[in-house]
């Protein structure tokens, strides 16, 4: 469980990188339509630079699925997650820490990375909770995920998280790491669960 409280706020990557991925994969018109559907027109002029209300992230994910359909929305969300991972590697995770993780055996690197992610989970789960088990295969659990909150689906919906985790694990733990969402609250599970394998 995250130790800090942020009153339901989430880092701006959950908005910015969705816009980037949408524009890259579907074009500016679709990106604009999704943001307007989500009621986030203001961000079309200037992307957020600080934490955003988790309600905006929930609305954006819902609008993405509504506009594109779940099947087409999922790769956009995953790409946005990968882009978030790239941002974290470039701007948030210190280079010396990255170098140390890359030198560690994968299982120890995974344990260390998950500890760091847990310490920063308050920046991406909003009022949700985060937990992880580093034993192979590592498992990540998010309860009350803002990515699928209130949604119902026959497919897992937290691709943004899966993309972010996969990018970090591939770069810092093992280059062939794959992250799969094995359970999703939108499909009726109690928590959203991700499994990391390499």
mmCIF file of C-alpha atoms in Angstrom:
data_model
loop_
_atom_site.group_PDB
_atom_site.id
_atom_site.type_symbol
_atom_site.label_atom_id
_atom_site.label_comp_id
_atom_site.label_asym_id
_atom_site.label_seq_id
_atom_site.Cartn_x
_atom_site.Cartn_y
_atom_site.Cartn_z
ATOM 1 C CA UNK A 1 0.000 0.000 0.000
ATOM 2 C CA UNK A 2 1.301 3.443 -0.800
ATOM 3 C CA UNK A 3 2.450 5.426 2.207
ATOM 4 C CA UNK A 4 1.583 8.914 1.004
ATOM 5 C CA UNK A 5 -1.851 10.408 0.420
ATOM 6 C CA UNK A 6 -2.485 12.568 -2.615
ATOM 7 C CA UNK A 7 -6.259 13.040 -2.326
ATOM 8 C CA UNK A 8 -6.857 11.278 -5.628
ATOM 9 C CA UNK A 9 -4.264 12.938 -7.805
ATOM 10 C CA UNK A 10 -2.174 11.275 -10.513
ATOM 11 C CA UNK A 11 0.961 12.327 -12.377
ATOM 12 C CA UNK A 12 0.403 14.210 -15.662
ATOM 13 C CA UNK A 13 1.966 11.424 -17.750
ATOM 14 C CA UNK A 14 -1.422 9.671 -17.579
ATOM 15 C CA UNK A 15 -2.753 12.532 -19.726
ATOM 16 C CA UNK A 16 0.263 13.711 -21.733
ATOM 17 C CA UNK A 17 1.415 10.302 -22.956
ATOM 18 C CA UNK A 18 -2.118 9.254 -23.926
ATOM 19 C CA UNK A 19 -2.290 12.354 -26.111
ATOM 20 C CA UNK A 20 1.086 11.537 -27.674
ATOM 21 C CA UNK A 21 0.184 7.896 -28.325
ATOM 22 C CA UNK A 22 -3.226 8.807 -29.729
ATOM 23 C CA UNK A 23 -1.734 11.402 -32.054
ATOM 24 C CA UNK A 24 0.997 9.022 -33.223
ATOM 25 C CA UNK A 25 -1.304 6.050 -33.815
ATOM 26 C CA UNK A 26 -4.605 7.649 -34.812
ATOM 27 C CA UNK A 27 -3.887 11.275 -35.761
ATOM 28 C CA UNK A 28 -4.689 14.681 -34.313
ATOM 29 C CA UNK A 29 -8.435 14.506 -35.090
ATOM 30 C CA UNK A 30 -8.960 11.371 -33.005
ATOM 31 C CA UNK A 31 -6.822 12.778 -30.187
ATOM 32 C CA UNK A 32 -8.891 15.955 -30.162
ATOM 33 C CA UNK A 33 -12.167 14.018 -30.233
ATOM 34 C CA UNK A 34 -11.148 11.799 -27.307
ATOM 35 C CA UNK A 35 -10.046 14.744 -25.173
ATOM 36 C CA UNK A 36 -13.278 16.623 -25.950
ATOM 37 C CA UNK A 37 -15.359 13.553 -25.069
ATOM 38 C CA UNK A 38 -13.477 13.345 -21.765
ATOM 39 C CA UNK A 39 -14.160 17.029 -21.068
ATOM 40 C CA UNK A 40 -10.446 17.781 -21.193
ATOM 41 C CA UNK A 41 -10.537 20.328 -24.030
ATOM 42 C CA UNK A 42 -8.369 22.725 -22.011
ATOM 43 C CA UNK A 43 -5.392 20.358 -22.295
ATOM 44 C CA UNK A 44 -5.466 20.564 -26.092
ATOM 45 C CA UNK A 45 -3.955 24.038 -25.765
ATOM 46 C CA UNK A 46 -1.467 23.171 -23.034
ATOM 47 C CA UNK A 47 -0.782 19.798 -21.467
ATOM 48 C CA UNK A 48 -0.739 19.613 -17.648
ATOM 49 C CA UNK A 49 2.559 20.166 -15.875
ATOM 50 C CA UNK A 50 1.470 19.095 -12.384
ATOM 51 C CA UNK A 51 -0.534 16.278 -10.804
ATOM 52 C CA UNK A 52 -4.079 15.975 -12.168
ATOM 53 C CA UNK A 53 -7.313 14.855 -10.534
ATOM 54 C CA UNK A 54 -7.717 11.094 -10.943
ATOM 55 C CA UNK A 55 -11.242 11.788 -12.220
ATOM 56 C CA UNK A 56 -9.652 13.266 -15.344
ATOM 57 C CA UNK A 57 -7.660 10.078 -15.912
ATOM 58 C CA UNK A 58 -10.792 7.951 -15.416
ATOM 59 C CA UNK A 59 -12.705 10.154 -17.878
ATOM 60 C CA UNK A 60 -9.856 10.034 -20.408
ATOM 61 C CA UNK A 61 -9.590 6.231 -20.314
ATOM 62 C CA UNK A 62 -13.377 5.915 -20.653
ATOM 63 C CA UNK A 63 -13.410 8.351 -23.588
ATOM 64 C CA UNK A 64 -10.546 6.490 -25.268
ATOM 65 C CA UNK A 65 -12.493 3.213 -25.126
ATOM 66 C CA UNK A 66 -15.745 4.896 -26.108
ATOM 67 C CA UNK A 67 -14.245 6.609 -29.154
ATOM 68 C CA UNK A 68 -12.025 3.780 -30.443
ATOM 69 C CA UNK A 69 -13.648 0.683 -28.966
ATOM 70 C CA UNK A 70 -11.867 -1.436 -26.368
ATOM 71 C CA UNK A 71 -9.834 -3.519 -28.816
ATOM 72 C CA UNK A 72 -8.404 -0.472 -30.621
ATOM 73 C CA UNK A 73 -7.968 1.555 -27.416
ATOM 74 C CA UNK A 74 -5.781 -1.036 -25.698
ATOM 75 C CA UNK A 75 -2.645 -0.653 -27.893
ATOM 76 C CA UNK A 76 -2.922 3.138 -27.625
ATOM 77 C CA UNK A 77 -3.026 2.891 -23.828
ATOM 78 C CA UNK A 78 -0.107 0.450 -23.795
ATOM 79 C CA UNK A 79 1.932 2.751 -26.049
ATOM 80 C CA UNK A 80 1.143 5.632 -23.671
ATOM 81 C CA UNK A 81 2.459 3.475 -20.836
ATOM 82 C CA UNK A 82 5.655 2.701 -22.745
ATOM 83 C CA UNK A 83 6.114 6.413 -23.376
ATOM 84 C CA UNK A 84 5.645 7.021 -19.657
ATOM 85 C CA UNK A 85 8.364 4.460 -18.966
ATOM 86 C CA UNK A 86 10.643 6.306 -21.381
ATOM 87 C CA UNK A 87 9.937 9.576 -19.558
ATOM 88 C CA UNK A 88 10.666 8.019 -16.166
ATOM 89 C CA UNK A 89 13.945 6.588 -17.441
ATOM 90 C CA UNK A 90 14.962 9.920 -18.955
ATOM 91 C CA UNK A 91 13.809 12.285 -16.207
ATOM 92 C CA UNK A 92 12.925 10.551 -12.939
ATOM 93 C CA UNK A 93 15.096 7.495 -12.285
ATOM 94 C CA UNK A 94 18.666 8.609 -11.525
ATOM 95 C CA UNK A 95 21.291 7.318 -13.972
ATOM 96 C CA UNK A 96 23.462 5.790 -11.206
ATOM 97 C CA UNK A 97 20.444 3.833 -9.905
ATOM 98 C CA UNK A 98 19.727 2.587 -13.425
ATOM 99 C CA UNK A 99 23.350 1.490 -13.844
ATOM 100 C CA UNK A 100 23.268 -0.456 -10.567
ATOM 101 C CA UNK A 101 19.988 -2.209 -11.428
ATOM 102 C CA UNK A 102 21.406 -3.309 -14.787
ATOM 103 C CA UNK A 103 24.383 -4.922 -13.026
ATOM 104 C CA UNK A 104 22.252 -6.950 -10.606
ATOM 105 C CA UNK A 105 20.964 -10.467 -11.325
ATOM 106 C CA UNK A 106 17.415 -10.120 -12.764
ATOM 107 C CA UNK A 107 15.578 -11.444 -9.700
ATOM 108 C CA UNK A 108 17.394 -9.053 -7.356
ATOM 109 C CA UNK A 109 16.963 -6.187 -9.811
ATOM 110 C CA UNK A 110 13.219 -6.950 -9.979
ATOM 111 C CA UNK A 111 12.946 -6.885 -6.184
ATOM 112 C CA UNK A 112 14.801 -3.566 -6.011
ATOM 113 C CA UNK A 113 12.761 -2.012 -8.838
ATOM 114 C CA UNK A 114 9.467 -3.086 -7.290
ATOM 115 C CA UNK A 115 10.503 -1.524 -3.988
ATOM 116 C CA UNK A 116 11.166 1.754 -5.799
ATOM 117 C CA UNK A 117 7.862 1.545 -7.676
ATOM 118 C CA UNK A 118 6.030 0.887 -4.405
ATOM 119 C CA UNK A 119 7.608 3.997 -2.907
ATOM 120 C CA UNK A 120 6.296 6.101 -5.785
ATOM 121 C CA UNK A 121 2.954 4.361 -6.321
ATOM 122 C CA UNK A 122 1.106 7.322 -4.825
ATOM 123 C CA UNK A 123 1.944 9.216 -8.047
ATOM 124 C CA UNK A 124 0.017 6.846 -10.319
ATOM 125 C CA UNK A 125 -2.667 4.911 -8.389
ATOM 126 C CA UNK A 126 -4.570 7.919 -7.033
ATOM 127 C CA UNK A 127 -6.910 6.650 -4.323
ATOM 128 C CA UNK A 128 -6.153 3.085 -5.372
ATOM 129 C CA UNK A 129 -3.645 0.891 -3.543
ATOM 130 C CA UNK A 130 -0.496 -0.814 -4.807
ATOM 131 C CA UNK A 131 1.154 -4.027 -3.706
ATOM 132 C CA UNK A 132 3.777 -6.297 -5.259
ATOM 133 C CA UNK A 133 5.365 -9.698 -4.722
ATOM 134 C CA UNK A 134 8.914 -9.901 -6.089
ATOM 135 C CA UNK A 135 9.117 -13.728 -6.083
ATOM 136 C CA UNK A 136 9.425 -15.023 -9.653
ATOM 137 C CA UNK A 137 7.320 -14.358 -11.595
ATOM 138 C CA UNK A 138 6.923 -10.947 -9.980
ATOM 139 C CA UNK A 139 3.311 -9.899 -9.476
ATOM 140 C CA UNK A 140 1.929 -6.405 -9.134
ATOM 141 C CA UNK A 141 -1.543 -5.744 -7.715
ATOM 142 C CA UNK A 142 -3.523 -2.518 -7.916
ATOM 143 C CA UNK A 143 -6.800 -2.250 -6.064
ATOM 144 C CA UNK A 144 -9.331 0.343 -7.222
ATOM 145 C CA UNK A 145 -7.327 1.175 -10.363
ATOM 146 C CA UNK A 146 -8.275 4.543 -11.865
ATOM 147 C CA UNK A 147 -7.666 3.095 -15.329
ATOM 148 C CA UNK A 148 -10.663 0.768 -15.193
ATOM 149 C CA UNK A 149 -12.706 2.176 -12.313
ATOM 150 C CA UNK A 150 -16.415 1.919 -13.054
ATOM 151 C CA UNK A 151 -15.828 0.024 -16.312
ATOM 152 C CA UNK A 152 -17.025 -3.448 -17.274
ATOM 153 C CA UNK A 153 -15.259 -5.433 -19.978
ATOM 154 C CA UNK A 154 -14.468 -8.889 -21.293
ATOM 155 C CA UNK A 155 -10.838 -7.767 -21.736
ATOM 156 C CA UNK A 156 -8.317 -6.341 -19.241
ATOM 157 C CA UNK A 157 -8.187 -2.544 -19.413
ATOM 158 C CA UNK A 158 -5.073 -1.431 -17.515
ATOM 159 C CA UNK A 159 -2.751 -1.476 -20.527
ATOM 160 C CA UNK A 160 -1.228 1.879 -19.569
ATOM 161 C CA UNK A 161 0.208 0.324 -16.409
ATOM 162 C CA UNK A 162 1.289 -2.838 -18.238
ATOM 163 C CA UNK A 163 3.168 -0.751 -20.808
ATOM 164 C CA UNK A 164 4.883 1.350 -18.160
ATOM 165 C CA UNK A 165 5.954 -1.641 -16.079
ATOM 166 C CA UNK A 166 7.144 -3.554 -19.152
ATOM 167 C CA UNK A 167 9.279 -0.655 -20.376
ATOM 168 C CA UNK A 168 10.938 -0.316 -16.956
ATOM 169 C CA UNK A 169 11.516 -4.050 -16.518
ATOM 170 C CA UNK A 170 12.949 -4.437 -20.037
ATOM 171 C CA UNK A 171 15.367 -1.577 -19.542
ATOM 172 C CA UNK A 172 16.385 -2.191 -15.937
ATOM 173 C CA UNK A 173 15.847 -5.898 -15.195
ATOM 174 C CA UNK A 174 15.769 -8.169 -18.255
ATOM 175 C CA UNK A 175 15.519 -7.160 -21.912
ATOM 176 C CA UNK A 176 12.975 -9.881 -22.721
ATOM 177 C CA UNK A 177 10.619 -9.094 -19.821
ATOM 178 C CA UNK A 178 6.924 -9.226 -20.690
ATOM 179 C CA UNK A 179 4.151 -7.815 -18.517
ATOM 180 C CA UNK A 180 0.666 -9.288 -18.794
ATOM 181 C CA UNK A 181 -2.427 -8.151 -16.935
ATOM 182 C CA UNK A 182 -3.719 -11.486 -15.635
ATOM 183 C CA UNK A 183 -6.728 -10.134 -13.719
ATOM 184 C CA UNK A 184 -8.717 -6.906 -14.068
ATOM 185 C CA UNK A 185 -11.394 -5.373 -11.886
ATOM 186 C CA UNK A 186 -13.328 -4.496 -15.050
ATOM 187 C CA UNK A 187 -13.626 -8.249 -15.712
ATOM 188 C CA UNK A 188 -14.902 -8.945 -12.204
ATOM 189 C CA UNK A 189 -11.646 -9.559 -10.326
ATOM 190 C CA UNK A 190 -11.149 -7.985 -6.906
ATOM 191 C CA UNK A 191 -7.843 -6.383 -7.993
ATOM 192 C CA UNK A 192 -5.987 -5.700 -11.206
ATOM 193 C CA UNK A 193 -2.979 -8.015 -11.285
ATOM 194 C CA UNK A 194 0.078 -7.972 -13.524
ATOM 195 C CA UNK A 195 2.625 -10.734 -14.000
ATOM 196 C CA UNK A 196 6.208 -10.177 -15.166
ATOM 197 C CA UNK A 197 8.010 -12.998 -16.981
ATOM 198 C CA UNK A 198 11.324 -13.313 -18.813
#
